Amino acid sequence: MTAPTSFPWHRPCPVCLADSPEELYLNDMATVDDLDLSYRVARCQHCGFHYAADLAQPATYDAYYRDLSKYDLPPTGNFPSPLEHHRASAALEICRPHIPADATVADIGCGRGALLHTFHGAGHRRLFGLDPAPAGAASLGIGTVRRGGIGDAAHQLPLEELDLVCLTGVLEHLPELHGDMFRLTAFLAPRTRVLIEVPALERFVRPQMEPFGEFSLEHLQYFSRQSLTRLMAGLGYAPLAIDILPLRGASDSLFGLFERAEPPPAAYDKEPAADMATYIKTSRRRLDEVLKRLVAAPPQFALYGAGSYSARLLPKLAELGLLARIKCIVDGNPNLQGKKLGEFSVHSPAVLDKDSTLPVLVSSFHAQAAIVRTLLARNPQRPLCLLYPADDER
């Protein structure tokens, strides 16, 4: 259950390409369907960027997104969700003054298709989507949605025809960030604007926060305004607009809209260390509080949740000698059911119907309230164990 002492892949800083990492944190995660996505968080001593320096090979992440995505499901009646609508509307408003009314738009990493849906609602008809798990967005019937990652964009999308490329919630996930962005921008016309949305490092610490939630199974880069601008400057782009969007129910988003610049922008000062150092210190304290609640949990329980939160908890439970308390792990995502988290198989919540008295420990921060509603609707008498007070959620 412990993270490897050596990792399959070491990489230099994805922003400045220097190889001088200062190790900050070992992100020890349980395997997901036998994929080990543990990594070491580091700070580049040259430019100050924060990133995963030691991690799994890119092919491991390809397999994860292909087979275990939470987005490869058709949108439900609650589509787009309030959060998806808020983010997509903000993206549209940032772009609208800077693109033609009939702009050709591509959304790389389109997920469930909320951004395509929003641009379509604003009158745009030349729309393209690309995602490793495209079923959700493709079911909308909006534009042309194809399967693939950012590395497939050149042969899956008409890049030379685009007025706008959107990369919302993408750059933090890319193992080969610098190479992927270099290859993508090389195919874009000089007029093409690039919209980027990433979690904002400046807002990682907040009153209600999941401990180490920004170090998820998937997040390998941690951007501030300064580091995002520096990355794009190295590719020959300057910001037309850059701002942070406060969000409820998710990390605050850093939005940047970039245009090709001649000559390329100059280099920037070294990014300060304080924001990330405070985040790690605060997360450690909050995780210790969670572990105290886990020690006080019932002698046997079902664990609800098979995502990053549980992947982080299982190694901690192993260290405390508490793994034997878990009778089963359940999750509502069909793509995870039948897979494994660590040594445990992941079951549908229906398995809980076999024992109406088995306590369920809700292993989630952002989704805790929604999971509680689901469980109580199924069995109002079910004993529940919560890791956070109800008013501690976003």
CSV table of C-alpha atoms in Angstrom, one decimal:
chain,number,residue,atom,x,y,z
A,1,MET,CA,0.0,0.0,0.0
A,2,THR,CA,3.0,2.3,0.3
A,3,ALA,CA,4.2,4.5,-2.5
A,4,PRO,CA,7.3,3.4,-4.4
A,5,THR,CA,10.7,4.5,-3.2
A,6,SER,CA,11.6,5.1,-6.8
A,7,PHE,CA,9.3,6.3,-9.5
A,8,PRO,CA,9.1,5.1,-13.1
A,9,TRP,CA,9.6,8.6,-14.5
A,10,HIS,CA,11.5,11.8,-13.5
A,11,ARG,CA,10.8,15.0,-15.5
A,12,PRO,CA,12.2,18.5,-15.5
A,13,CYS,CA,10.2,21.6,-14.8
A,14,PRO,CA,7.4,21.8,-17.4
A,15,VAL,CA,7.6,25.6,-17.5
A,16,CYS,CA,11.3,26.5,-17.8
A,17,LEU,CA,12.7,23.0,-18.4
A,18,ALA,CA,15.3,23.3,-15.7
A,19,ASP,CA,15.9,20.1,-13.7
A,20,SER,CA,16.5,21.4,-10.2
A,21,PRO,CA,13.5,20.2,-8.1
A,22,GLU,CA,13.2,20.8,-4.4
A,23,GLU,CA,11.0,18.0,-3.0
A,24,LEU,CA,8.0,19.2,-1.0
A,25,TYR,CA,5.6,16.4,-0.5
A,26,LEU,CA,5.2,12.6,-1.2
A,27,ASN,CA,1.7,12.1,-2.6
A,28,ASP,CA,1.2,8.5,-1.5
A,29,MET,CA,-1.9,7.0,-3.2
A,30,ALA,CA,-3.5,3.6,-3.3
A,31,THR,CA,-3.4,2.0,-6.8
A,32,VAL,CA,-6.5,2.4,-9.0
A,33,ASP,CA,-7.2,-0.8,-10.9
A,34,ASP,CA,-3.5,-1.6,-10.4
A,35,LEU,CA,-2.4,1.8,-11.8
A,36,ASP,CA,0.0,3.5,-9.3
A,37,LEU,CA,-0.5,7.3,-9.6
A,38,SER,CA,1.5,8.3,-6.6
A,39,TYR,CA,4.0,11.2,-7.2
A,40,ARG,CA,6.4,13.6,-5.6
A,41,VAL,CA,5.5,17.3,-5.5
A,42,ALA,CA,8.4,19.6,-6.1
A,43,ARG,CA,9.3,23.3,-6.6
A,44,CYS,CA,11.6,24.3,-9.4
A,45,GLN,CA,14.5,26.1,-7.9
A,46,HIS,CA,15.1,28.0,-11.1
A,47,CYS,CA,11.6,29.5,-11.8
A,48,GLY,CA,9.6,28.5,-8.7
A,49,PHE,CA,7.0,26.5,-10.5
A,50,HIS,CA,5.3,23.7,-8.5
A,51,TYR,CA,4.8,20.3,-10.2
A,52,ALA,CA,5.0,16.5,-9.9
A,53,ALA,CA,8.7,15.8,-10.6
A,54,ASP,CA,8.6,12.0,-10.0
A,55,LEU,CA,5.6,10.1,-11.2
A,56,ALA,CA,4.1,7.4,-13.4
A,57,GLN,CA,4.9,7.1,-17.1
A,58,PRO,CA,2.5,9.0,-19.5
A,59,ALA,CA,1.1,5.7,-20.7
A,60,THR,CA,-0.3,5.1,-17.2
A,61,TYR,CA,-2.2,8.3,-17.3
A,62,ASP,CA,-3.5,7.5,-20.8
A,63,ALA,CA,-4.9,4.2,-19.4
A,64,TYR,CA,-6.5,6.0,-16.5
A,65,TYR,CA,-8.3,8.5,-18.6
A,66,ARG,CA,-9.3,5.9,-21.2
A,67,ASP,CA,-10.8,3.4,-18.8
A,68,LEU,CA,-11.6,5.1,-15.5
A,69,SER,CA,-13.0,8.5,-16.4
A,70,LYS,CA,-15.9,10.0,-14.6
A,71,TYR,CA,-16.8,12.0,-17.7
A,72,ASP,CA,-17.5,9.1,-20.0
A,73,LEU,CA,-21.2,9.1,-19.1
A,74,PRO,CA,-24.1,10.8,-20.9
A,75,PRO,CA,-25.2,14.1,-19.2
A,76,THR,CA,-28.2,13.6,-16.8
A,77,GLY,CA,-31.2,15.8,-16.4
A,78,ASN,CA,-29.1,18.1,-14.2
A,79,PHE,CA,-26.9,19.3,-17.1
A,80,PRO,CA,-25.1,21.5,-17.0
A,81,SER,CA,-24.8,21.5,-13.2
A,82,PRO,CA,-24.8,25.0,-11.6
A,83,LEU,CA,-21.0,24.7,-11.2
A,84,GLU,CA,-20.5,23.7,-14.9
A,85,HIS,CA,-22.8,26.5,-16.0
A,86,HIS,CA,-20.9,29.1,-13.9
A,87,ARG,CA,-17.5,28.1,-15.2
A,88,ALA,CA,-18.6,27.8,-18.8
A,89,SER,CA,-20.5,31.1,-18.7
A,90,ALA,CA,-17.3,32.8,-17.3
A,91,ALA,CA,-15.3,31.3,-20.1
A,92,LEU,CA,-17.7,32.6,-22.7
A,93,GLU,CA,-17.7,36.1,-21.3
A,94,ILE,CA,-13.9,36.3,-21.2
A,95,CYS,CA,-13.7,35.2,-24.8
A,96,ARG,CA,-16.6,37.0,-26.4
A,97,PRO,CA,-14.9,40.5,-26.8
A,98,HIS,CA,-11.9,38.8,-28.5
A,99,ILE,CA,-13.3,36.4,-31.0
A,100,PRO,CA,-15.6,36.7,-34.1
A,101,ALA,CA,-19.4,36.2,-33.6
A,102,ASP,CA,-19.1,33.2,-35.9
A,103,ALA,CA,-15.9,31.9,-34.4
A,104,THR,CA,-14.8,28.3,-35.0
A,105,VAL,CA,-14.1,26.9,-31.5
A,106,ALA,CA,-12.5,23.7,-30.3
A,107,ASP,CA,-12.7,22.4,-26.7
A,108,ILE,CA,-9.8,20.0,-26.0
A,109,GLY,CA,-10.6,17.9,-23.0
A,110,CYS,CA,-14.4,18.7,-23.4
A,111,GLY,CA,-15.5,16.2,-20.7
A,112,ARG,CA,-19.3,16.2,-20.5
A,113,GLY,CA,-19.6,19.0,-23.0
A,114,ALA,CA,-20.7,21.9,-20.8
A,115,LEU,CA,-18.5,24.4,-22.6
A,116,LEU,CA,-19.6,23.3,-26.0
A,117,HIS,CA,-23.2,23.5,-24.8
A,118,THR,CA,-22.7,27.1,-23.6
A,119,PHE,CA,-21.0,28.3,-26.8
A,120,HIS,CA,-23.8,26.6,-28.9
A,121,GLY,CA,-26.3,28.5,-26.8
A,122,ALA,CA,-24.5,31.7,-27.6
A,123,GLY,CA,-25.0,31.1,-31.3
A,124,HIS,CA,-21.7,29.4,-32.3
A,125,ARG,CA,-22.2,26.6,-34.7
A,126,ARG,CA,-18.7,25.6,-35.8
A,127,LEU,CA,-17.8,23.6,-32.7
A,128,PHE,CA,-15.4,20.7,-32.1
A,129,GLY,CA,-14.7,18.7,-29.1
A,130,LEU,CA,-11.9,16.2,-28.2
A,131,ASP,CA,-11.7,14.0,-25.1
A,132,PRO,CA,-10.1,10.6,-24.2
A,133,ALA,CA,-13.6,9.5,-23.1
A,134,PRO,CA,-16.0,11.4,-25.5
A,135,ALA,CA,-19.3,9.6,-24.8
A,136,GLY,CA,-20.7,12.3,-22.5
A,137,ALA,CA,-20.1,15.3,-24.8
A,138,ALA,CA,-20.9,13.3,-28.0
A,139,SER,CA,-24.4,12.5,-26.7
A,140,LEU,CA,-25.3,16.2,-26.8
A,141,GLY,CA,-25.3,16.2,-30.6
A,142,ILE,CA,-23.5,19.5,-30.7
A,143,GLY,CA,-20.7,20.0,-33.1
A,144,THR,CA,-18.1,17.3,-33.9
A,145,VAL,CA,-16.8,15.4,-30.8
A,146,ARG,CA,-13.9,13.0,-31.3
A,147,ARG,CA,-11.8,10.6,-29.1
A,148,GLY,CA,-8.3,11.6,-28.2
A,149,GLY,CA,-6.0,13.6,-25.9
A,150,ILE,CA,-4.2,16.8,-26.6
A,151,GLY,CA,-1.5,14.9,-28.5
A,152,ASP,CA,-4.2,13.8,-31.0
A,153,ALA,CA,-5.4,17.3,-31.7
A,154,ALA,CA,-3.4,17.8,-34.9
A,155,HIS,CA,-5.0,14.9,-36.8
A,156,GLN,CA,-8.4,15.0,-35.0
A,157,LEU,CA,-9.2,18.7,-35.3
A,158,PRO,CA,-8.9,21.4,-38.0
A,159,LEU,CA,-6.4,23.4,-35.9
A,160,GLU,CA,-5.5,25.8,-38.7
A,161,GLU,CA,-9.1,26.9,-39.1
A,162,LEU,CA,-9.8,27.7,-35.4
A,163,ASP,CA,-10.4,31.1,-33.9
A,164,LEU,CA,-10.4,29.8,-30.4
A,165,VAL,CA,-8.9,26.7,-28.6
A,166,CYS,CA,-10.2,26.0,-25.1
A,167,LEU,CA,-8.2,24.1,-22.6
A,168,THR,CA,-10.4,24.2,-19.4
A,169,GLY,CA,-9.3,21.9,-16.6
A,170,VAL,CA,-6.6,20.3,-18.8
A,171,LEU,CA,-3.1,21.7,-18.2
A,172,GLU,CA,-3.0,20.6,-14.6
A,173,HIS,CA,-3.4,17.0,-15.9
A,174,LEU,CA,-0.8,16.7,-18.6
A,175,PRO,CA,2.3,14.6,-17.8
A,176,GLU,CA,4.0,16.0,-20.9
A,177,LEU,CA,2.8,19.5,-20.5
A,178,HIS,CA,5.5,21.5,-22.3
A,179,GLY,CA,5.8,19.1,-25.2
A,180,ASP,CA,2.0,18.9,-25.6
A,181,MET,CA,1.6,22.6,-25.6
A,182,PHE,CA,4.5,23.2,-27.9
A,183,ARG,CA,3.1,20.8,-30.5
A,184,LEU,CA,-0.4,22.1,-30.2
A,185,THR,CA,0.5,25.8,-30.6
A,186,ALA,CA,2.8,25.0,-33.6
A,187,PHE,CA,-0.3,24.1,-35.6
A,188,LEU,CA,-2.4,27.1,-34.6
A,189,ALA,CA,-2.8,30.1,-36.9
A,190,PRO,CA,-1.4,33.4,-35.7
A,191,ARG,CA,-5.0,34.7,-35.1
A,192,THR,CA,-6.0,31.8,-32.9
A,193,ARG,CA,-6.6,32.7,-29.3
A,194,VAL,CA,-6.0,30.1,-26.5
A,195,LEU,CA,-8.3,30.0,-23.4
A,196,ILE,CA,-6.9,28.2,-20.4
A,197,GLU,CA,-8.6,27.4,-17.1
A,198,VAL,CA,-6.7,25.8,-14.2
A,199,PRO,CA,-7.1,25.7,-10.4
A,200,ALA,CA,-5.6,28.9,-8.9
A,201,LEU,CA,-2.7,28.2,-6.6
A,202,GLU,CA,-3.3,31.6,-5.0
A,203,ARG,CA,-6.6,30.2,-3.7
A,204,PHE,CA,-5.6,26.7,-2.6
A,205,VAL,CA,-5.9,27.7,1.1
A,206,ARG,CA,-9.4,28.7,2.1
A,207,PRO,CA,-11.6,28.4,5.2
A,208,GLN,CA,-13.2,25.2,3.9
A,209,MET,CA,-10.8,23.0,2.0
A,210,GLU,CA,-10.1,19.3,1.4
A,211,PRO,CA,-6.7,18.4,2.8
A,212,PHE,CA,-4.4,17.8,-0.1
A,213,GLY,CA,-7.3,17.9,-2.4
A,214,GLU,CA,-5.3,19.7,-5.0
A,215,PHE,CA,-2.9,16.8,-5.1
A,216,SER,CA,-5.5,14.5,-6.7
A,217,LEU,CA,-4.7,11.4,-8.7
A,218,GLU,CA,-4.8,13.5,-11.8
A,219,HIS,CA,-3.3,16.9,-11.0
A,220,LEU,CA,0.4,17.2,-11.9
A,221,GLN,CA,0.9,21.0,-12.2
A,222,TYR,CA,-0.1,23.8,-9.9
A,223,PHE,CA,-0.5,27.2,-11.6
A,224,SER,CA,-0.6,30.8,-10.4
A,225,ARG,CA,-1.1,33.8,-12.6
A,226,GLN,CA,2.6,34.2,-12.7
A,227,SER,CA,3.5,30.6,-13.7
A,228,LEU,CA,0.7,30.3,-16.3
A,229,THR,CA,1.8,33.6,-17.9
A,230,ARG,CA,5.4,32.4,-17.9
A,231,LEU,CA,4.5,29.0,-19.5
A,232,MET,CA,2.6,30.8,-22.3
A,233,ALA,CA,5.3,33.4,-22.8
A,234,GLY,CA,7.7,30.6,-23.5
A,235,LEU,CA,5.4,29.5,-26.3
A,236,GLY,CA,5.2,33.0,-27.7
A,237,TYR,CA,1.8,34.1,-26.2
A,238,ALA,CA,0.8,37.0,-24.1
A,239,PRO,CA,-2.4,37.4,-22.0
A,240,LEU,CA,-5.4,39.3,-23.3
A,241,ALA,CA,-7.2,38.7,-20.1
A,242,ILE,CA,-6.3,36.8,-16.9
A,243,ASP,CA,-8.3,36.6,-13.7
A,244,ILE,CA,-9.5,34.3,-10.9
A,245,LEU,CA,-13.1,33.1,-10.7
A,246,PRO,CA,-14.4,32.3,-7.2
A,247,LEU,CA,-16.3,29.0,-7.2
A,248,ARG,CA,-18.5,27.2,-4.7
A,249,GLY,CA,-18.1,23.4,-4.7
A,250,ALA,CA,-14.7,23.4,-6.5
A,251,SER,CA,-11.3,25.0,-6.5
A,252,ASP,CA,-11.3,28.7,-7.6
A,253,SER,CA,-10.4,28.9,-11.2
A,254,LEU,CA,-7.6,30.8,-12.9
A,255,PHE,CA,-8.8,31.9,-16.4
A,256,GLY,CA,-6.3,33.2,-19.0
A,257,LEU,CA,-7.0,34.1,-22.6
A,258,PHE,CA,-3.8,34.4,-24.7
A,259,GLU,CA,-2.9,35.7,-28.1
A,260,ARG,CA,0.3,35.2,-30.2
A,261,ALA,CA,2.8,38.0,-29.4
A,262,GLU,CA,5.6,39.4,-31.5
A,263,PRO,CA,8.2,39.6,-30.1
A,264,PRO,CA,7.5,36.9,-27.5
A,265,PRO,CA,7.1,38.3,-23.9
A,266,ALA,CA,10.1,38.6,-21.7
A,267,ALA,CA,10.8,36.2,-18.8
A,268,TYR,CA,9.3,36.7,-15.4
A,269,ASP,CA,10.5,36.8,-11.9
A,270,LYS,CA,10.8,33.6,-9.8
A,271,GLU,CA,7.5,32.5,-8.4
A,272,PRO,CA,7.4,32.8,-4.5
A,273,ALA,CA,7.1,29.6,-2.4
A,274,ALA,CA,4.7,30.9,0.3
A,275,ASP,CA,1.4,29.9,-1.2
A,276,MET,CA,2.3,26.3,-1.7
A,277,ALA,CA,4.1,26.0,1.6
A,278,THR,CA,1.1,27.3,3.5
A,279,TYR,CA,-1.2,24.9,1.6
A,280,ILE,CA,0.9,21.9,2.5
A,281,LYS,CA,1.1,22.9,6.2
A,282,THR,CA,-2.6,23.6,6.4
A,283,SER,CA,-3.5,20.3,4.6
A,284,ARG,CA,-1.3,18.3,7.0
A,285,ARG,CA,-3.1,19.8,10.0
A,286,ARG,CA,-6.6,19.1,8.5
A,287,LEU,CA,-5.6,15.6,7.5
A,288,ASP,CA,-4.5,14.9,11.0
A,289,GLU,CA,-8.0,15.9,12.2
A,290,VAL,CA,-9.6,13.6,9.7
A,291,LEU,CA,-7.4,10.7,10.8
A,292,LYS,CA,-8.5,11.2,14.4
A,293,ARG,CA,-12.1,10.8,13.3
A,294,LEU,CA,-11.2,7.7,11.4
A,295,VAL,CA,-9.6,6.1,14.5
A,296,ALA,CA,-12.9,6.7,16.3
A,297,ALA,CA,-14.9,5.0,13.4
A,298,PRO,CA,-16.9,1.8,14.0
A,299,PRO,CA,-15.0,-1.5,14.1
A,300,GLN,CA,-16.4,-2.4,10.6
A,301,PHE,CA,-17.8,-0.2,7.9
A,302,ALA,CA,-18.4,0.2,4.2
A,303,LEU,CA,-16.3,3.0,2.6
A,304,TYR,CA,-18.3,5.1,0.1
A,305,GLY,CA,-16.0,6.7,-2.5
A,306,ALA,CA,-13.3,5.3,-4.8
A,307,GLY,CA,-11.7,8.5,-6.1
A,308,SER,CA,-8.7,10.5,-5.0
A,309,TYR,CA,-10.0,11.1,-1.5
A,310,SER,CA,-10.1,7.3,-0.7
A,311,ALA,CA,-6.9,6.7,-2.7
A,312,ARG,CA,-5.2,9.0,-0.2
A,313,LEU,CA,-6.9,7.6,2.9
A,314,LEU,CA,-6.1,3.9,2.3
A,315,PRO,CA,-2.3,4.2,2.8
A,316,LYS,CA,-3.0,6.2,6.0
A,317,LEU,CA,-5.4,3.6,7.3
A,318,ALA,CA,-2.8,0.9,6.5
A,319,GLU,CA,-0.2,2.9,8.6
A,320,LEU,CA,-2.7,3.0,11.5
A,321,GLY,CA,-3.5,-0.7,11.2
A,322,LEU,CA,-7.2,0.1,10.3
A,323,LEU,CA,-7.6,-1.5,6.9
A,324,ALA,CA,-9.3,-4.5,8.3
A,325,ARG,CA,-12.2,-2.3,9.4
A,326,ILE,CA,-13.3,-1.8,5.7
A,327,LYS,CA,-15.8,-4.5,4.8
A,328,CYS,CA,-16.2,-3.2,1.2
A,329,ILE,CA,-15.8,-0.1,-1.0
A,330,VAL,CA,-18.7,1.3,-3.0
A,331,ASP,CA,-19.0,4.1,-5.6
A,332,GLY,CA,-21.8,5.4,-7.8
A,333,ASN,CA,-19.5,5.7,-10.9
A,334,PRO,CA,-20.2,2.7,-13.2
A,335,ASN,CA,-16.7,3.1,-14.7
A,336,LEU,CA,-15.2,2.3,-11.3
A,337,GLN,CA,-17.5,-0.5,-10.3
A,338,GLY,CA,-15.8,-3.9,-10.8
A,339,LYS,CA,-12.3,-2.2,-10.7
A,340,LYS,CA,-10.0,-2.2,-7.7
A,341,LEU,CA,-8.8,0.5,-5.3
A,342,GLY,CA,-5.7,-0.8,-3.6
A,343,GLU,CA,-6.6,-4.4,-2.5
A,344,PHE,CA,-10.4,-3.7,-2.5
A,345,SER,CA,-12.9,-4.3,-5.3
A,346,VAL,CA,-15.3,-1.4,-6.0
A,347,HIS,CA,-19.0,-2.3,-5.8
A,348,SER,CA,-22.2,-0.6,-6.8
A,349,PRO,CA,-24.1,1.0,-3.8
A,350,ALA,CA,-26.7,-1.8,-4.3
A,351,VAL,CA,-24.4,-4.1,-2.4
A,352,LEU,CA,-25.3,-2.2,0.8
A,353,ASP,CA,-28.8,-3.5,0.6
A,354,LYS,CA,-27.5,-6.9,1.8
A,355,ASP,CA,-26.8,-5.4,5.3
A,356,SER,CA,-29.1,-2.6,6.3
A,357,THR,CA,-27.2,-2.1,9.6
A,358,LEU,CA,-23.6,-1.8,8.2
A,359,PRO,CA,-22.3,1.7,8.9
A,360,VAL,CA,-21.1,3.6,5.9
A,361,LEU,CA,-18.1,6.0,6.1
A,362,VAL,CA,-18.5,8.8,3.6
A,363,SER,CA,-15.0,9.2,2.0
A,364,SER,CA,-15.4,12.6,0.3
A,365,PHE,CA,-15.2,16.3,0.9
A,366,HIS,CA,-17.0,18.1,-1.9
A,367,ALA,CA,-19.6,15.3,-2.5
A,368,GLN,CA,-20.3,14.4,1.2
A,369,ALA,CA,-23.7,16.0,1.3
A,370,ALA,CA,-24.8,14.5,-2.0
A,371,ILE,CA,-23.6,11.0,-0.9
A,372,VAL,CA,-25.5,11.3,2.4
A,373,ARG,CA,-28.7,12.2,0.5
A,374,THR,CA,-28.2,9.2,-1.8
A,375,LEU,CA,-27.6,6.8,1.1
A,376,LEU,CA,-30.5,8.1,3.3
A,377,ALA,CA,-32.9,7.9,0.3
A,378,ARG,CA,-32.0,4.3,0.0
A,379,ASN,CA,-32.1,3.5,3.7
A,380,PRO,CA,-33.2,6.3,6.2
A,381,GLN,CA,-31.9,4.1,9.1
A,382,ARG,CA,-28.5,3.5,7.7
A,383,PRO,CA,-25.7,4.5,10.3
A,384,LEU,CA,-23.4,7.0,8.7
A,385,CYS,CA,-19.9,8.2,9.6
A,386,LEU,CA,-18.9,11.7,8.3
A,387,LEU,CA,-15.4,13.1,8.2
A,388,TYR,CA,-16.6,16.7,8.1
A,389,PRO,CA,-19.4,18.7,9.7
A,390,ALA,CA,-22.2,19.6,7.3
A,391,ASP,CA,-21.3,23.3,7.3
A,392,ASP,CA,-17.6,22.5,6.4
A,393,GLU,CA,-18.5,21.7,2.8
A,394,ARG,CA,-18.3,24.0,-0.2
